[in-house]
XYZ file of C-alpha atoms in Angstrom:
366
model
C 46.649 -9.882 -72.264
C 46.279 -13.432 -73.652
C 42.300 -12.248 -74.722
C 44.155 -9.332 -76.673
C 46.749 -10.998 -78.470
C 44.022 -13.815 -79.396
C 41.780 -11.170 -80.895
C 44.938 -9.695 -82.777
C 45.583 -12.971 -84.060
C 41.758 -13.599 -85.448
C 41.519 -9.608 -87.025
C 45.292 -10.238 -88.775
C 44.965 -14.237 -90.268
C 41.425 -13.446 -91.637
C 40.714 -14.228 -95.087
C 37.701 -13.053 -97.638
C 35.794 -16.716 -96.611
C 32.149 -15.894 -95.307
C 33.099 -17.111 -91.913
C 36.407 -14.677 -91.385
C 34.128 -11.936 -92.465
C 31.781 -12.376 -89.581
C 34.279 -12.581 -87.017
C 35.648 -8.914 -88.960
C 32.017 -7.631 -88.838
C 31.541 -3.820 -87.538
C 30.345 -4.926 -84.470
C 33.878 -6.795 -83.680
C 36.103 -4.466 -85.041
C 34.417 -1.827 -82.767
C 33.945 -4.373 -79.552
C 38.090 -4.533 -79.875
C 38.396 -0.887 -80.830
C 36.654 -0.799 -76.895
C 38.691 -3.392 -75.417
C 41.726 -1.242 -76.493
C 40.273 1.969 -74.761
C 39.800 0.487 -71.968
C 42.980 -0.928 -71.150
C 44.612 2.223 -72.274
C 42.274 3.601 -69.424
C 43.034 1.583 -66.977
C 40.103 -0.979 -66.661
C 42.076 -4.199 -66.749
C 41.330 -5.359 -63.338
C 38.795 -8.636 -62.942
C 36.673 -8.461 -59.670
C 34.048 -11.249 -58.939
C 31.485 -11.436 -61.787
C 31.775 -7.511 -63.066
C 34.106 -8.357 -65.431
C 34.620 -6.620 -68.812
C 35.549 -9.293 -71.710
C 35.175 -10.456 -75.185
C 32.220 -13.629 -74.780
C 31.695 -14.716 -78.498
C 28.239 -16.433 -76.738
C 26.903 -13.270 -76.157
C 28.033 -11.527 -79.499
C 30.763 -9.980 -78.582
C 32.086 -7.424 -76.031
C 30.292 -7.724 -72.813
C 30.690 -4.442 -70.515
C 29.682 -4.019 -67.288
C 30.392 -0.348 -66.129
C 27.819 1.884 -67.088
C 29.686 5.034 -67.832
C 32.997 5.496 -69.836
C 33.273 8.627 -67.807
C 33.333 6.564 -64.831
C 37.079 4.553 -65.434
C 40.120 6.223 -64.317
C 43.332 7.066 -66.390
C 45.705 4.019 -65.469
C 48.593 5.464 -63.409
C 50.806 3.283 -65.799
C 52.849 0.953 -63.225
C 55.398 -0.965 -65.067
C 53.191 -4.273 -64.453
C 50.447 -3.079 -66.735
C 53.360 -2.569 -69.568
C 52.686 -6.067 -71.554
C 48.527 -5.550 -71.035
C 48.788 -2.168 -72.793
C 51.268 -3.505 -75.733
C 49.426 -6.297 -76.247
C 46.497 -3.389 -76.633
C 48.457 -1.129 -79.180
C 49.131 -4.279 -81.250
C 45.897 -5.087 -81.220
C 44.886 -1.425 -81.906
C 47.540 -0.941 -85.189
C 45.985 -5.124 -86.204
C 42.404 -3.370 -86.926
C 44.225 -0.292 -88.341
C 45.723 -2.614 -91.408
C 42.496 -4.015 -91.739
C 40.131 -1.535 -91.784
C 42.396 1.525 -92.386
C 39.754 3.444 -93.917
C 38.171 4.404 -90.662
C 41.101 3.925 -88.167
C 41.463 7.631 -88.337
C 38.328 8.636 -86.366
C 39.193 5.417 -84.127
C 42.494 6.494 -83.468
C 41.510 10.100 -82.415
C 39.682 8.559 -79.478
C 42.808 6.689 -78.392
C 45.067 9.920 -78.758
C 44.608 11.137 -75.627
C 44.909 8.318 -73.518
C 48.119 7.624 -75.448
C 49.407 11.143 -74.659
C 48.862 10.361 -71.366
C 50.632 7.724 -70.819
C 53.434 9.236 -72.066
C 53.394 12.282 -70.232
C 51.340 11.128 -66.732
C 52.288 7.758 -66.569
C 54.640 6.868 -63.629
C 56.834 4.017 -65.199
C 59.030 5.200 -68.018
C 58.481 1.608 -69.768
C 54.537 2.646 -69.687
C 55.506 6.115 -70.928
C 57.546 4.451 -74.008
C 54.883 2.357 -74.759
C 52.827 5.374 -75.430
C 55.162 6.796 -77.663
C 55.381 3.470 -79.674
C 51.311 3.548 -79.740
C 51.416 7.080 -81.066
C 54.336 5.764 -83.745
C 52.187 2.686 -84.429
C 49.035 4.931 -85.102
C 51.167 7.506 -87.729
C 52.505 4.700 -89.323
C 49.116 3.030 -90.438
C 47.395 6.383 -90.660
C 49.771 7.462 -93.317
C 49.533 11.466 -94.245
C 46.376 12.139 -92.150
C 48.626 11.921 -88.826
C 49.458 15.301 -89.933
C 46.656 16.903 -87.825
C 48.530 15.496 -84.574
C 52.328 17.016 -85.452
C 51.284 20.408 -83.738
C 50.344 19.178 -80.546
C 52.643 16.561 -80.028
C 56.055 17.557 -81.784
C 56.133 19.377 -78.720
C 55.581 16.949 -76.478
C 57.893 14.470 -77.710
C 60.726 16.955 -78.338
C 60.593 18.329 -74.679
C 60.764 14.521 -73.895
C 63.710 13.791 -75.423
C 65.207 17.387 -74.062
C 64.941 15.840 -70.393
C 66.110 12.958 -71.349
C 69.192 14.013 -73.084
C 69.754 17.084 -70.556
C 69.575 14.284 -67.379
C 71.805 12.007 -69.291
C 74.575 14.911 -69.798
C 74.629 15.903 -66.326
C 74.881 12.394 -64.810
C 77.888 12.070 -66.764
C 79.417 15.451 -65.456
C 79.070 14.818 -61.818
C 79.257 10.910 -62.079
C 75.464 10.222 -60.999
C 74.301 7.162 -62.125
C 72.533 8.048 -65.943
C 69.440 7.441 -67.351
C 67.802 3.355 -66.283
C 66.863 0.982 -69.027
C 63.237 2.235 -68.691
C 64.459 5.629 -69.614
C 66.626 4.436 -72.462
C 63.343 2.781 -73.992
C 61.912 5.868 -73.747
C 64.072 7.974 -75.591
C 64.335 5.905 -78.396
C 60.569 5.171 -78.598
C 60.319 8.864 -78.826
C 62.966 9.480 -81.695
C 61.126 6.764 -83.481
C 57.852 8.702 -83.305
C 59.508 11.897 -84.364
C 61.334 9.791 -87.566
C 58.074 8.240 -88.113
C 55.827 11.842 -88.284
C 59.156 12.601 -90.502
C 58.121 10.328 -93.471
C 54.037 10.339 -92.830
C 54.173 13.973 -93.045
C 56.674 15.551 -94.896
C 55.379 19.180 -94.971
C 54.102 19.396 -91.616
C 57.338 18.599 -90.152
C 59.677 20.283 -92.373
C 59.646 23.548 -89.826
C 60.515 20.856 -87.193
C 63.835 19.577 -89.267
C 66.450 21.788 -88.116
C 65.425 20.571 -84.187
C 65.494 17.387 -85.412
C 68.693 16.979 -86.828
C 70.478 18.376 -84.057
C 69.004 15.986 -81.675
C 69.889 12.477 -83.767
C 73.304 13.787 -85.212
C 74.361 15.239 -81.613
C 72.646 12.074 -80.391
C 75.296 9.510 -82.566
C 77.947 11.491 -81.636
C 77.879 10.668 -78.445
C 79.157 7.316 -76.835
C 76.573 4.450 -77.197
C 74.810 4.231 -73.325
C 75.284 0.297 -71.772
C 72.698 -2.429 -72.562
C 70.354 -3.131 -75.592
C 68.247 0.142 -74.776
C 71.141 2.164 -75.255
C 71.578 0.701 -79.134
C 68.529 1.107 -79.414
C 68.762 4.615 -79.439
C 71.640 5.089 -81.928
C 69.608 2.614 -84.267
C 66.171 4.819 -84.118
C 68.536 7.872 -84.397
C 69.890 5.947 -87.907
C 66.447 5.057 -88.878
C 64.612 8.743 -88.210
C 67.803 10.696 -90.063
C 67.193 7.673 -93.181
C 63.867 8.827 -92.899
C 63.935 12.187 -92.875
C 66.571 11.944 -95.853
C 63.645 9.948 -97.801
C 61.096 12.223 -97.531
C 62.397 15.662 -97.568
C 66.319 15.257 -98.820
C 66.304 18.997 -99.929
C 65.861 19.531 -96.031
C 68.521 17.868 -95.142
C 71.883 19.117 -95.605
C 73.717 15.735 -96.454
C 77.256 16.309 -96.720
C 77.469 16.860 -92.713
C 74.374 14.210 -92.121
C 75.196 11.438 -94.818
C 78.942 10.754 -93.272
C 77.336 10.682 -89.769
C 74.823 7.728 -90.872
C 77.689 6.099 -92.523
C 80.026 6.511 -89.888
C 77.342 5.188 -87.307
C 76.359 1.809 -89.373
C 75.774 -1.056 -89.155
C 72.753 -1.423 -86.639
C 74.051 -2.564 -83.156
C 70.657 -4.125 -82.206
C 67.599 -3.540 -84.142
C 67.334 -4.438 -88.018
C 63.157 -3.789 -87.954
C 63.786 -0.571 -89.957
C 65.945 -1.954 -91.790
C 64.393 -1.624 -95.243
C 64.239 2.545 -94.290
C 67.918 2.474 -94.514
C 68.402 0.415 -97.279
C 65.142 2.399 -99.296
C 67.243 6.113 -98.540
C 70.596 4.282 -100.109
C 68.936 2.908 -103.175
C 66.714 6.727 -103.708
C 70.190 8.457 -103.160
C 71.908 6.138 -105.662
C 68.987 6.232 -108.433
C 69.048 10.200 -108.203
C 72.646 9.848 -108.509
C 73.019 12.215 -105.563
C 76.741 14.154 -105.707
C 76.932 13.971 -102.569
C 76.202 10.015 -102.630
C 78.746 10.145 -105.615
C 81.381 11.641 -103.312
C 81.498 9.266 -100.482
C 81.106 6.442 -102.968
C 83.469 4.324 -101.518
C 82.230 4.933 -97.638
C 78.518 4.351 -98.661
C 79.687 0.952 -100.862
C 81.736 -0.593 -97.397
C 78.949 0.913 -95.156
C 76.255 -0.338 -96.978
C 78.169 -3.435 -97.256
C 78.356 -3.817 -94.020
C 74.835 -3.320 -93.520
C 74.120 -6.221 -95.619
C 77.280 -8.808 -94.929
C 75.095 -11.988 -93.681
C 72.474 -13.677 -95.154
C 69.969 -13.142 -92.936
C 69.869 -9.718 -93.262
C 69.205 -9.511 -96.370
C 66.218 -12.101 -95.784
C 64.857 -9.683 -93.634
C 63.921 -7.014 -96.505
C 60.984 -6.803 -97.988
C 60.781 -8.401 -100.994
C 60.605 -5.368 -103.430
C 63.565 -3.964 -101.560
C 65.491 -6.744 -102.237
C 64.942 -6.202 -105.662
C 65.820 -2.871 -105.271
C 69.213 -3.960 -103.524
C 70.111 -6.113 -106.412
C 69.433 -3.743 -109.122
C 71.577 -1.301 -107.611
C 74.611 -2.977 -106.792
C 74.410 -4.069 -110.385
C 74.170 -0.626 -111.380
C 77.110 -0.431 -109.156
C 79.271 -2.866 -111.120
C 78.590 -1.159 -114.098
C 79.150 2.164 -112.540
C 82.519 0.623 -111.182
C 83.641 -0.960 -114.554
C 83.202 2.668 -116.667
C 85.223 4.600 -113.190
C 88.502 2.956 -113.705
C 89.121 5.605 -110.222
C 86.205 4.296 -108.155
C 87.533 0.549 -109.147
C 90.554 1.132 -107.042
C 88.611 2.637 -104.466
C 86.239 -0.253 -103.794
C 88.094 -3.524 -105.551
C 88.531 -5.135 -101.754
C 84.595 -4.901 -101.656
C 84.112 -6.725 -104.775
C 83.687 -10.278 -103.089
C 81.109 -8.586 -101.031
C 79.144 -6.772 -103.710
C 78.912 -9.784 -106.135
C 77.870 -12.349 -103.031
C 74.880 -9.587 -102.493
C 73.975 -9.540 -105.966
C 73.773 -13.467 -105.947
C 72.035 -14.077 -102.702
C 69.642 -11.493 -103.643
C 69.148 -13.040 -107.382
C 68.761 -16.461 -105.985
C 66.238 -15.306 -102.813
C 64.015 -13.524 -106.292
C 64.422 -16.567 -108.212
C 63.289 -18.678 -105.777
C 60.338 -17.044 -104.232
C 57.152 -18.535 -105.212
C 55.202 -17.039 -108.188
């Protein structure tokens, strides 16, 4: 684990200087692309002197079993889950860097991926090959549409079982889904949200499904623990999603009030910008539906935003999104005498946004 995050550390802090560039040669990017399939396949395990590692002495990867054919598929035990994240970080580090080729690179890893989330016997292994999958789609961009038809499946009949075991603990009084299985589910709506906005017409036949599940799914109460927020918060961040990349799929007066109605984030602000991006695209289209629920979206999105550091935690162009369109709220508020009255107990709110946000853009470094 420690070799893996040090190697994800070297591929993401190097620069153009002649010495970073060795160290991101073919050779290495390719020794780690290696060093990721084999953990994913189960080789982690150090016996005597036959032991697989990265030996800059030597060149690089040094690899002592003779056929690939030869390692087993890890049985996924939830001791091997921080090896194999440590591995998909690693895996999405040479993605960013060398993105042009990740594509064939990732096809390779695919499979094992898909089997850990379907074969492997710890849920928290399982999840951690749905957030590999996620990871993957995310850096591959539109080319992860060649992997929605055989894995929408996959992931949807996942989050069936899930759901359905959840539901009928709570009719006879079982005890519900664990943690692990909580981390599942909602590594598995985020990999569903996430094909959502890679792959917009690929997934549009899949929308109808979708919505069901993450509407029905923040309808419900909230499950016990961090896990269980987590799953409302993915649910909020695949619907914002969705709503970015295909809003004439989405039918928004009965989604838009759920969103609203389910913010702010109970636990996870990582997608944050996605919900922030889908409320400053709704405003700029000037949405009628957005223009309806004016005042909801104003105190939700409000809310979403009411400390400091959460607004620190955008990306800087969103920021600047966020500022320009609360000013484009004032304005919008000053000429609607009607939405004035409507959203004058926000005010303080609104202008303290617009200010932290001006100062954070005035003060960033040039």
């Amino acid at each position: 684990e420690a070799a893996l995050n040090t190697l994800q550390n070297i591929i993401e802090t190097a620069t153009a200087s002649e010495h970073t560039s060795k160290l991101l040669s073919k050779t290495m990017i390719d020794d780690s692309h290696k060093l990721v399939k084999r953990v994913l396949k189960g080789r982690t395990a150090c016996q005597g002197h036959e032991v697989d590692g990265y030996d800059l002495s030597q060149g690089g990867y040094v690899e002592q079993v003779k056929k690939d054919e030869e390692i087993a598929h890890a049985k996924g035990d939830a001791s091997e889950a921080s090896t194999i994240d440590a591995a998909i970080d690693l895996m999405c580090a040479i993605g960013r860097k060398k993105a042009t080729k990740f594509d064939r690179k990732f096809k390779r890893l695919v499979p094992l991926l898909q089997h850990l989330l379907v074969e492997a016997e710890s849920p928290e292994v399982q999840a951690l090959g749905a957030t590999g999958l996620a990871e993957g789609f995310l850096v591959l961009g539109p080319a992860s549409q060649v992997y929605v038809e055989p894995l929408v499946p996959i992931l949807t009949d996942m989050f069936v079982r899930l759901s359905q075991k959840q539901e009928t603990a709570e009719k006879e009084g079982t005890p519900g889904l664990t943690d692990g299985e909580k981390k599942l589910q909602w590594s598995v709506i985020w990999a569903l949200g996430v094909l959502c906005s890679t792959t917009t017409q690929e997934m549009a036949p899949h929308y109808n499904e979708l919505l069901q599940f993450f509407v029905g799914e923040l309808a419900k109460p909230t499950l016990p623990g961090a896990e269980g927020e987590m799953i409302k918060d993915n649910c909020i961040f695949s619907l914002a999603r969705m709503i970015r990349a295909n809003p004439d799929a989405v039918p928004l007066k009965q989604v838009l009030p759920v969103v609203l109605t389910s913010l702010p984030l109970r636990h996870d602000s990582s997608d944050l910008d996605i919900v922030v991006d889908m409320f400053v695209f709704l405003w700029n289209k000037r949405d009628p539906v957005m223009l309806e629920l004016f005042p909801k979206v104003i105190e939700a999105y409000s809310h979403v935003l009411n400390t400091p550091w959460q607004l620190d935690s955008l990306e800087e162009g969103t920021k600047g999104d966020v500022v320009k369109m609360f000013q484009d709220i004032v304005s919008y508020v000053e000429a609607n005498p009607q939405a004035q009255a409507v959203v004058s107990h926000l005010a303080p709110t609104i202008q303290r946004i617009i200010e932290q946000g001006t100062n954070n853009n005035q003060n960033r470094p040039q």
